[in-house]
PDB file of C-alpha atoms and ligand atoms in Angstrom:
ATOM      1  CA  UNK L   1     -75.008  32.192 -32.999  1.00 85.00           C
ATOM      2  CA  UNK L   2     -71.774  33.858 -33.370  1.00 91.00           C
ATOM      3  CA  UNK L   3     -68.677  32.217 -31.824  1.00 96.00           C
ATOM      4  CA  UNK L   4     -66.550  34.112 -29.057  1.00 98.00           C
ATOM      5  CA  UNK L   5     -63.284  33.249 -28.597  1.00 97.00           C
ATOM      6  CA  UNK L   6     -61.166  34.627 -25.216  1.00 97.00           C
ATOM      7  CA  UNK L   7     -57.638  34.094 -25.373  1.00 95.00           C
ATOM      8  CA  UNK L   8     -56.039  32.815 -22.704  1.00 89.00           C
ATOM      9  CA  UNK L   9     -52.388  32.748 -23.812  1.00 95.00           C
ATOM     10  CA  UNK L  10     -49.631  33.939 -20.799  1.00 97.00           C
ATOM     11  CA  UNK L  11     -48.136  36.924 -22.951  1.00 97.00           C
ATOM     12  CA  UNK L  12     -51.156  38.329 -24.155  1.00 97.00           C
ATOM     13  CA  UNK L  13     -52.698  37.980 -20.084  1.00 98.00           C
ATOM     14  CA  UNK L  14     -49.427  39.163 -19.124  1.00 98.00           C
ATOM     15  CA  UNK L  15     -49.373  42.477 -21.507  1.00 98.00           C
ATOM     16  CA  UNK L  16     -52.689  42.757 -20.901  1.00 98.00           C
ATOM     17  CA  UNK L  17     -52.597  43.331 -16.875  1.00 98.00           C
ATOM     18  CA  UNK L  18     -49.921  46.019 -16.953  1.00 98.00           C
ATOM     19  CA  UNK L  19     -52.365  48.069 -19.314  1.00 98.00           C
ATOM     20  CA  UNK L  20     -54.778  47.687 -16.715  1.00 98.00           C
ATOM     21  CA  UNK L  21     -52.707  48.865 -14.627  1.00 98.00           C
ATOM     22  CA  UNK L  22     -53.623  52.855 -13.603  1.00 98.00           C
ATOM     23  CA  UNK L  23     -50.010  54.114 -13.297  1.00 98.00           C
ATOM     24  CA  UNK L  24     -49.189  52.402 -16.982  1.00 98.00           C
ATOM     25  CA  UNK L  25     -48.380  55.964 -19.042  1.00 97.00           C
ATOM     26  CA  UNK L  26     -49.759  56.769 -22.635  1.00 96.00           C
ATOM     27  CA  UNK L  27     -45.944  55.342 -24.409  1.00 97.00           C
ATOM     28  CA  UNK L  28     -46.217  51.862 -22.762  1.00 98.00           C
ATOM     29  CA  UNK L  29     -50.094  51.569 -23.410  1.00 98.00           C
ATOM     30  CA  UNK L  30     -49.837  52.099 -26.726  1.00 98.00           C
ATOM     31  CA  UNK L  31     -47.112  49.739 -26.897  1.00 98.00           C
ATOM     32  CA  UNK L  32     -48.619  46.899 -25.438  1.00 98.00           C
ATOM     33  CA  UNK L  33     -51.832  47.370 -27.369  1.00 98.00           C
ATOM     34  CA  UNK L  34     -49.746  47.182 -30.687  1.00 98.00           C
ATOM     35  CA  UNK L  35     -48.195  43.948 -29.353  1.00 98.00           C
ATOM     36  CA  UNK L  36     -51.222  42.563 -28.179  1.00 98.00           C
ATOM     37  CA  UNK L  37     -52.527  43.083 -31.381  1.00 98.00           C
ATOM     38  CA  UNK L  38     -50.545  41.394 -33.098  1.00 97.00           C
ATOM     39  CA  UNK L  39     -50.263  38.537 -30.883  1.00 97.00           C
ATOM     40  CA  UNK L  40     -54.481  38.365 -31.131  1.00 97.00           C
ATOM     41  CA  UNK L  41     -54.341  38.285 -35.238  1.00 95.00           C
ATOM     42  CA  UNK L  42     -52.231  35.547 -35.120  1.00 92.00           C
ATOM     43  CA  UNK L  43     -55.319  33.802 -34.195  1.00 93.00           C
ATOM     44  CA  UNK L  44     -57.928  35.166 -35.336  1.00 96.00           C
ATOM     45  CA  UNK L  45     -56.800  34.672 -38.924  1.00 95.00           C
ATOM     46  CA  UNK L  46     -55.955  30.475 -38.150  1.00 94.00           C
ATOM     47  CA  UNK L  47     -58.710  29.365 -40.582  1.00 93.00           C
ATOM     48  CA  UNK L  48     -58.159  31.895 -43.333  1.00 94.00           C
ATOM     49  CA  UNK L  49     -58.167  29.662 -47.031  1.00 94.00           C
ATOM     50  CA  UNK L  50     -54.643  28.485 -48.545  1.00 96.00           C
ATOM     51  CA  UNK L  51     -53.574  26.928 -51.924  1.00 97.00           C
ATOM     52  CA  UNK L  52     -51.348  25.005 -53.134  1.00 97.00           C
ATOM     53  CA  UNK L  53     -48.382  25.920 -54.503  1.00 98.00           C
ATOM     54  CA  UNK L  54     -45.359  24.890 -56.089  1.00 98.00           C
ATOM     55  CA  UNK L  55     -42.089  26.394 -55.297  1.00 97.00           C
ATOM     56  CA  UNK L  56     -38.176  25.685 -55.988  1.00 98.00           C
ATOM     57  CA  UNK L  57     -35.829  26.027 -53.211  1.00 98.00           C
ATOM     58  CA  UNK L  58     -32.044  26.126 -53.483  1.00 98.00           C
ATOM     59  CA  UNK L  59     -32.635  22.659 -52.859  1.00 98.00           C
ATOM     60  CA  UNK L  60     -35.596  21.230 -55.248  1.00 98.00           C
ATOM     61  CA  UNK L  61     -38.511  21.843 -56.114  1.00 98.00           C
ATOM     62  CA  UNK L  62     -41.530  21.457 -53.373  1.00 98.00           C
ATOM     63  CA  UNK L  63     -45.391  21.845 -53.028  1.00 98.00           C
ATOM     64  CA  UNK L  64     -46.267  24.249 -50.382  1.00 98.00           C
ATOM     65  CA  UNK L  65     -49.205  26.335 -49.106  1.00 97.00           C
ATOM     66  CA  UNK L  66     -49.737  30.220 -49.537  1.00 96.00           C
ATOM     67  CA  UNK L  67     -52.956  32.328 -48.559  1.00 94.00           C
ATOM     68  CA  UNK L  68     -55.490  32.183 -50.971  1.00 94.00           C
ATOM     69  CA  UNK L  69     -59.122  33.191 -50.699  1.00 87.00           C
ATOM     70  CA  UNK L  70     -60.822  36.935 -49.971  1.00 93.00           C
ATOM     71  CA  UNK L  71     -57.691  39.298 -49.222  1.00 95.00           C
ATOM     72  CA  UNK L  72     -58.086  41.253 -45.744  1.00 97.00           C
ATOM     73  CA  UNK L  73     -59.553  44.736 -45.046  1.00 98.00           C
ATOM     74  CA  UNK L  74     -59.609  45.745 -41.172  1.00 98.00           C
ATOM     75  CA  UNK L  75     -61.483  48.570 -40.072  1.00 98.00           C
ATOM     76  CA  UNK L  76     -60.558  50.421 -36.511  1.00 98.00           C
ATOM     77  CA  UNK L  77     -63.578  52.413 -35.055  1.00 97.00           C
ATOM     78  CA  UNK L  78     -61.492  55.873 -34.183  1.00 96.00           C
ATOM     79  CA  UNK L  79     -60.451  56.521 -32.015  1.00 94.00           C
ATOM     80  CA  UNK L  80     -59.161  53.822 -29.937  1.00 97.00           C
ATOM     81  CA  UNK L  81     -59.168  51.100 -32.477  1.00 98.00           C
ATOM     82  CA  UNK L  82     -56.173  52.777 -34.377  1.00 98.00           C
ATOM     83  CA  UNK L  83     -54.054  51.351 -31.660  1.00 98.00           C
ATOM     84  CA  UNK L  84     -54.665  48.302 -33.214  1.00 98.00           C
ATOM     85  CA  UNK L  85     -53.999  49.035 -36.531  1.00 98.00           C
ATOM     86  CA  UNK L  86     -50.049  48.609 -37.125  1.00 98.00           C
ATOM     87  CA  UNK L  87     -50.061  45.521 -35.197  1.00 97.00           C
ATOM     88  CA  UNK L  88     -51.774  43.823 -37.091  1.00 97.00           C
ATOM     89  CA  UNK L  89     -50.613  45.492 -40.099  1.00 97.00           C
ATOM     90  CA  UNK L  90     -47.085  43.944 -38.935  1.00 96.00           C
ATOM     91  CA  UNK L  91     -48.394  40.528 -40.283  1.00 95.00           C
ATOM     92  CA  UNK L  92     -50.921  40.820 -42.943  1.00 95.00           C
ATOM     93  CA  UNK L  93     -49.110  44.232 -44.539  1.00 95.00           C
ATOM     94  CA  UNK L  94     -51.085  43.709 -47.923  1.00 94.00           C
ATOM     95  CA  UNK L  95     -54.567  44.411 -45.783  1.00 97.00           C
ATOM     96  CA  UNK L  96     -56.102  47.475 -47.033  1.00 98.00           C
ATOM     97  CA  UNK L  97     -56.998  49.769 -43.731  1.00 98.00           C
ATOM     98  CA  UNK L  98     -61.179  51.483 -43.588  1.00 98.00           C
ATOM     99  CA  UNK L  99     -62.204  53.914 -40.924  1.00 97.00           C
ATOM    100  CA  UNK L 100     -65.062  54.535 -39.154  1.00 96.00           C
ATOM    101  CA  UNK L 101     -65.404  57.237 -36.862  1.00 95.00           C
ATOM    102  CA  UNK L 102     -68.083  56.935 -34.128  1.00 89.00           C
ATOM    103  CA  UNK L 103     -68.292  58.128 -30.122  1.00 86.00           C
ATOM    104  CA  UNK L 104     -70.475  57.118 -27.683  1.00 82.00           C
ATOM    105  CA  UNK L 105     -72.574  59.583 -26.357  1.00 87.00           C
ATOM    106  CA  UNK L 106     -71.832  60.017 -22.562  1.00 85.00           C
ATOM    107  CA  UNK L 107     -75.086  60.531 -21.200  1.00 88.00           C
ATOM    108  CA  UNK L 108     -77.536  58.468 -23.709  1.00 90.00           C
ATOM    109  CA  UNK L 109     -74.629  56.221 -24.161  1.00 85.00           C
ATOM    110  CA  UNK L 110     -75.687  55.767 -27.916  1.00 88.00           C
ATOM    111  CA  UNK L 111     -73.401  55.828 -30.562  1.00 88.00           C
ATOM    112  CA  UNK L 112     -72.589  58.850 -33.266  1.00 90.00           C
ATOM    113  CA  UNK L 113     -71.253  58.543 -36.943  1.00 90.00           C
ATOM    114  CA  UNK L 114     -69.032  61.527 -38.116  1.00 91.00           C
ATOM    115  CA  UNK L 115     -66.715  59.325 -40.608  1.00 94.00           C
ATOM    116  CA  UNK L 116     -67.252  56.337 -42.614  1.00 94.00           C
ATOM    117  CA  UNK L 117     -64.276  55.471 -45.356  1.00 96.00           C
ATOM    118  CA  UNK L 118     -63.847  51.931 -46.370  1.00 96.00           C
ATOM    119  CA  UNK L 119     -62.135  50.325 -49.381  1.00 96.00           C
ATOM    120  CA  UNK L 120     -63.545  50.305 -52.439  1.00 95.00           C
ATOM    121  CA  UNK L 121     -63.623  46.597 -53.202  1.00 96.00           C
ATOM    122  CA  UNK L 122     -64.103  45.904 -49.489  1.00 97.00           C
ATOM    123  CA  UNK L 123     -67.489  43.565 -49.814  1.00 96.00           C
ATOM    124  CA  UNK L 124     -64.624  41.268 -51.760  1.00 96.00           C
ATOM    125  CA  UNK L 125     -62.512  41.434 -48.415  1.00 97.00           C
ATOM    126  CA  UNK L 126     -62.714  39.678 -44.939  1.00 96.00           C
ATOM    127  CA  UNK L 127     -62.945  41.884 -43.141  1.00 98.00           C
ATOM    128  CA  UNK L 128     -61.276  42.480 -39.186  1.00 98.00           C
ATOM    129  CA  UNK L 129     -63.442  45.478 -37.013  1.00 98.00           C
ATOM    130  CA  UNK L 130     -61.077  46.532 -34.440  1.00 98.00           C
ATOM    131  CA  UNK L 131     -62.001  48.168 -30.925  1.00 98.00           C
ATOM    132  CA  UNK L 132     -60.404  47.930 -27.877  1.00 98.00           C
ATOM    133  CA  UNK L 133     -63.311  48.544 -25.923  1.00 98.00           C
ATOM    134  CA  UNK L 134     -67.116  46.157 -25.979  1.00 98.00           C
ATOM    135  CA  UNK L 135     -69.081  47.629 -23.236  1.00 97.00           C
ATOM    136  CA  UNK L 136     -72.766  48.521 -23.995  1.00 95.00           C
ATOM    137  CA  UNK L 137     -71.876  47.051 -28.046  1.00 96.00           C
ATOM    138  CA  UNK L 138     -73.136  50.011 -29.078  1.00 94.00           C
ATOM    139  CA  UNK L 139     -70.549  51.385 -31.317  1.00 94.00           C
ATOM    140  CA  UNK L 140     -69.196  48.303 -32.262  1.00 96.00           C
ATOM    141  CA  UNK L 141     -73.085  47.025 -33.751  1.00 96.00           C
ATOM    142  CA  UNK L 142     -73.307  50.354 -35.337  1.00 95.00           C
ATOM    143  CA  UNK L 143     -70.061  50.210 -37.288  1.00 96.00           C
ATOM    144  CA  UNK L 144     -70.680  46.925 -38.487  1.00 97.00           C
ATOM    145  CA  UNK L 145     -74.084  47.925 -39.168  1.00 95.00           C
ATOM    146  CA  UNK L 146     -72.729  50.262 -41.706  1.00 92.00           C
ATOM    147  CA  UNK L 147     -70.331  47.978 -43.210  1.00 94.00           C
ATOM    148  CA  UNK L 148     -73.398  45.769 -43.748  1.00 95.00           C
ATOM    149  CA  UNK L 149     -74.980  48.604 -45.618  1.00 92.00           C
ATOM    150  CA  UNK L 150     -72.300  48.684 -47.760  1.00 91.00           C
ATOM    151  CA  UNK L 151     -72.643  44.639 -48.868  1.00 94.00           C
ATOM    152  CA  UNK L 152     -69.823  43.518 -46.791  1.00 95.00           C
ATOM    153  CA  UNK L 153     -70.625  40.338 -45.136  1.00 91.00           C
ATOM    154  CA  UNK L 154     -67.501  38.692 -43.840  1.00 95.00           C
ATOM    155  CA  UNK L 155     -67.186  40.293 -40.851  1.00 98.00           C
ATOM    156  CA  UNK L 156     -65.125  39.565 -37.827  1.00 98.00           C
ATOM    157  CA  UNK L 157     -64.719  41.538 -34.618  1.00 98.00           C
ATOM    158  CA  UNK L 158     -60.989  42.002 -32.401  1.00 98.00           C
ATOM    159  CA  UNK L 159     -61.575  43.641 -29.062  1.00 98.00           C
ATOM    160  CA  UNK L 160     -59.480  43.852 -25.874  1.00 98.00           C
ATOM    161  CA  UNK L 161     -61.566  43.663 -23.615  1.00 98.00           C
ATOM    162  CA  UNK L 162     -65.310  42.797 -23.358  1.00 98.00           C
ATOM    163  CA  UNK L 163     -68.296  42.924 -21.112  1.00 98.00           C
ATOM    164  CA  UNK L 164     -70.978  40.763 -21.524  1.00 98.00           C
ATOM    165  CA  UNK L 165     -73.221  43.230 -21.987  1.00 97.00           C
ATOM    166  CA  UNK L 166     -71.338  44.140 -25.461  1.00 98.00           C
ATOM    167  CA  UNK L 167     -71.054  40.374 -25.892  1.00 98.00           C
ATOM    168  CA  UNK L 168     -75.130  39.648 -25.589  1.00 98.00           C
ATOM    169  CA  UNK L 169     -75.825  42.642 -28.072  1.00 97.00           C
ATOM    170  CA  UNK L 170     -73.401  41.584 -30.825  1.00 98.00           C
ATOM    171  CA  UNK L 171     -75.000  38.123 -30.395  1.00 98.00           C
ATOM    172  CA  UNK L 172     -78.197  40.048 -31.105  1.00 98.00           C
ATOM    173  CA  UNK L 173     -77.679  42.096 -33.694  1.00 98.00           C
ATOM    174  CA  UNK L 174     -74.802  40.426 -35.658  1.00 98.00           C
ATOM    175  CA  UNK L 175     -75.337  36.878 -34.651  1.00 98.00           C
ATOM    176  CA  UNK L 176     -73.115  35.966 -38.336  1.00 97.00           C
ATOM    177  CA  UNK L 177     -69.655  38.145 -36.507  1.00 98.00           C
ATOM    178  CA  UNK L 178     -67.281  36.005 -34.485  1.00 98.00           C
ATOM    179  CA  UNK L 179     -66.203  38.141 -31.959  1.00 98.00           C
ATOM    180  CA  UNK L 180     -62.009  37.393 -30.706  1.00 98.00           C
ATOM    181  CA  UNK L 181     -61.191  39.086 -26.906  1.00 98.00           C
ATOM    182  CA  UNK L 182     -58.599  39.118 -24.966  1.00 98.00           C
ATOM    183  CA  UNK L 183     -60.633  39.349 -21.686  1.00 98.00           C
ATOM    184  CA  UNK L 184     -64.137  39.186 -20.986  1.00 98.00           C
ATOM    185  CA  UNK L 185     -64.800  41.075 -17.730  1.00 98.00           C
ATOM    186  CA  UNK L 186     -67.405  41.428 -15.090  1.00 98.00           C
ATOM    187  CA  UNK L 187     -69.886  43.996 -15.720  1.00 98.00           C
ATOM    188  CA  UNK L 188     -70.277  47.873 -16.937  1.00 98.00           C
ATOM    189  CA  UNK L 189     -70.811  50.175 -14.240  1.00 97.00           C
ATOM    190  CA  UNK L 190     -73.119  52.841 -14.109  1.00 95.00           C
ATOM    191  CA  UNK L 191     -71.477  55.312 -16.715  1.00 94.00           C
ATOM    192  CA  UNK L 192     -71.026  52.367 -19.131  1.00 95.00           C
ATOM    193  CA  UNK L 193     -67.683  51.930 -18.468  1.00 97.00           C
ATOM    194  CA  UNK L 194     -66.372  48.384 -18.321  1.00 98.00           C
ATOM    195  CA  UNK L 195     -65.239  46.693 -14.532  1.00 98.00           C
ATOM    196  CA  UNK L 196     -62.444  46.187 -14.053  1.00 98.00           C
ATOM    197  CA  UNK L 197     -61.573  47.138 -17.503  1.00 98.00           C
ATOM    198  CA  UNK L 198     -58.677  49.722 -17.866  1.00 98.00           C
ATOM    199  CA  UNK L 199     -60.756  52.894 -18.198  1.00 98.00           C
ATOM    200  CA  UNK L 200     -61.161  54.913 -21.115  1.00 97.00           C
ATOM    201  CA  UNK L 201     -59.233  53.204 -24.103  1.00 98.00           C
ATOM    202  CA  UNK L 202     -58.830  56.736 -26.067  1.00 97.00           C
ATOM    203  CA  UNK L 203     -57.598  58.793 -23.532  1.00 97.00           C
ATOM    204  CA  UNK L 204     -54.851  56.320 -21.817  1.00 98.00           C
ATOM    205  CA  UNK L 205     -53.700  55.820 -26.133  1.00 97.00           C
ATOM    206  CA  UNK L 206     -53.796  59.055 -27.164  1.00 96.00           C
ATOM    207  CA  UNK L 207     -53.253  61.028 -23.696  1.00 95.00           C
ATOM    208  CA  UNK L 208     -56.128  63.290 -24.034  1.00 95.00           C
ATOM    209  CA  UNK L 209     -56.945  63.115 -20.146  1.00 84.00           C
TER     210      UNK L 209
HETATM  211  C1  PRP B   1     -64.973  53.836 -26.719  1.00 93.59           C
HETATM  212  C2  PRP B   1     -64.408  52.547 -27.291  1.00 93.59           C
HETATM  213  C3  PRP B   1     -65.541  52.036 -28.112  1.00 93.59           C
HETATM  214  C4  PRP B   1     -66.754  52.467 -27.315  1.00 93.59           C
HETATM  215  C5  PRP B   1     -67.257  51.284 -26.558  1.00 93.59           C
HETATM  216  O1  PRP B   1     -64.906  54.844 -27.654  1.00 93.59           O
HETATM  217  O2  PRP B   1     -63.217  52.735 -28.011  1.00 93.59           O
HETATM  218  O3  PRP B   1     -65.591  52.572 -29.418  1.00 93.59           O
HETATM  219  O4  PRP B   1     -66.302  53.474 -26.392  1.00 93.59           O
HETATM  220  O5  PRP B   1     -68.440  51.585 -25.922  1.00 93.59           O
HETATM  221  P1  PRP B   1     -69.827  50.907 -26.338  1.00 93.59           P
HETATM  222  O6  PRP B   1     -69.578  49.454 -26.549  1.00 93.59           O
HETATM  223  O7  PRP B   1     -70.703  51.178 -25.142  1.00 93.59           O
HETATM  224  O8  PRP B   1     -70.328  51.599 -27.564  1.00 93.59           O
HETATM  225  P2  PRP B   1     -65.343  56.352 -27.313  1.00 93.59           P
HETATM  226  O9  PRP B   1     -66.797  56.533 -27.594  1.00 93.59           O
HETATM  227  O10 PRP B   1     -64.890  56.702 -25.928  1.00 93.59           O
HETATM  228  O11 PRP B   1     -64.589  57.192 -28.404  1.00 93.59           O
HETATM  229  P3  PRP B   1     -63.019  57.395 -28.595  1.00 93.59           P
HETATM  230  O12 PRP B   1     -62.439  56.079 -29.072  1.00 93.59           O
HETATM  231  O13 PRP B   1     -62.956  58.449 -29.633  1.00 93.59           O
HETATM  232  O14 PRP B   1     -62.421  57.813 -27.277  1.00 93.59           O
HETATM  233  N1  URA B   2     -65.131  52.902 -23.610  1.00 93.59           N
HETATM  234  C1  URA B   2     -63.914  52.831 -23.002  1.00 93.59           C
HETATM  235  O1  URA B   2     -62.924  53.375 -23.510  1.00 93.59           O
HETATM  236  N2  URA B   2     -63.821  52.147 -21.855  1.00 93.59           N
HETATM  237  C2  URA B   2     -64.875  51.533 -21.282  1.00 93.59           C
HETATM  238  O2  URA B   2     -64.710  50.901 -20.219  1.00 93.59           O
HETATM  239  C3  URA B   2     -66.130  51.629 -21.922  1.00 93.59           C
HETATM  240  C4  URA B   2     -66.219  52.303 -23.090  1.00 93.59           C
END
């Protein structure tokens, strides 16, 4: 079984709440998604490998640490998960960046493909799926579904916010994915939209309603 990990850190809960927030315009979400972002990564990349290393400093020479291991691809479902993308970029800025574009249906609620890019070497990468949004887990199973296909197998998923509905299907279908939120909320409502949630994470990003 997969491993879910909520954060519960002040800033992140903090930043988080005022994109809840209805009256919170398309500049400031977007902000506070990219800082989230890279507040979340911080974490979710604690037990990447290091090496050892020696260095000299102006002072002597030392033995260190420096990353080591499978470099980092991350992979935003479009649309929403591109507000992820340059936050996290901040820190790892070596990361090669995928795509896959999918939306959800609104009446079946199912899941549609119309782009798929990745890196070439990217079953050589860890890789970091990032959607703001894990309500029915639809989309987010799909994608990694197809990343799958593609022989990738170190897989890890950042969302913002979660229902447990999203949660239980990841569990189910990708039970190898550790899954990193920054909220896990009540329930979806009838249209599959998460509660309380913050509405639709496109839209308030890109300011298309
Ligand atoms: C939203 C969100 C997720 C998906 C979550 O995208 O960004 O990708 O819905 O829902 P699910 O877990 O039930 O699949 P949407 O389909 O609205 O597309 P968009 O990002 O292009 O707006
Ligand atoms: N997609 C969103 O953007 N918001 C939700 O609450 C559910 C799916």
């Amino acid at each position: 079984m997969s491993k879910v990990v909520v954060f519960d850190h002040p800033l992140i809960q903090h930043k988080l709440s005022i994109m809840r927030d209805h009256r919170t315009g398309c500049k400031e979400f977007r902000e506070l998604l990219d800082e989230i972002s890279m507040l979340m990564v911080y974490e979710v990349t604690r037990d990447l490998q290091t090496e050892d290393v020696q260095i000299e400093t102006p002072i002597c020479v030392t033995n260190t640490k420096m990353l080591a291991g499978k470099p980092i691809g991350i992979i935003p479902i479009l649309r929403a998960g591109l507000g992820m993308v340059d936050g996290i970029l901040n820190l790892i800025p070596n990361a090669k960046v995928g795509h896959i574009g999918l939306y959800r249906d609104p009446d079946t609620l199912n899941p549609v493909e119309y782009y798929c890019k990745l890196p070439e070497d990217a079953e050589h990468r860890e890789l970091i799926v990032l959607d703001p949004m894990l309500a029915t887990g639809g989309s987010a199973s799909a994608a990694i579904g197809f990343i799958k296909q593609r022989g990738c197998h170190n897989i890890r998923l950042v969302n913002l916010i979660a229902a447990p509905e999203g949660i239980a299907r990841l569990q189910k279908d990708h039970p190898d994915v550790d899954i990193y939120v920054a909220a896990l909320d009540d329930h979806l409502n009838e249209h599959g939209y998460i509660v309380p949630g913050l509405g639709d994470a496109g839209d308030r990003l890109f300011g298309t309603k």
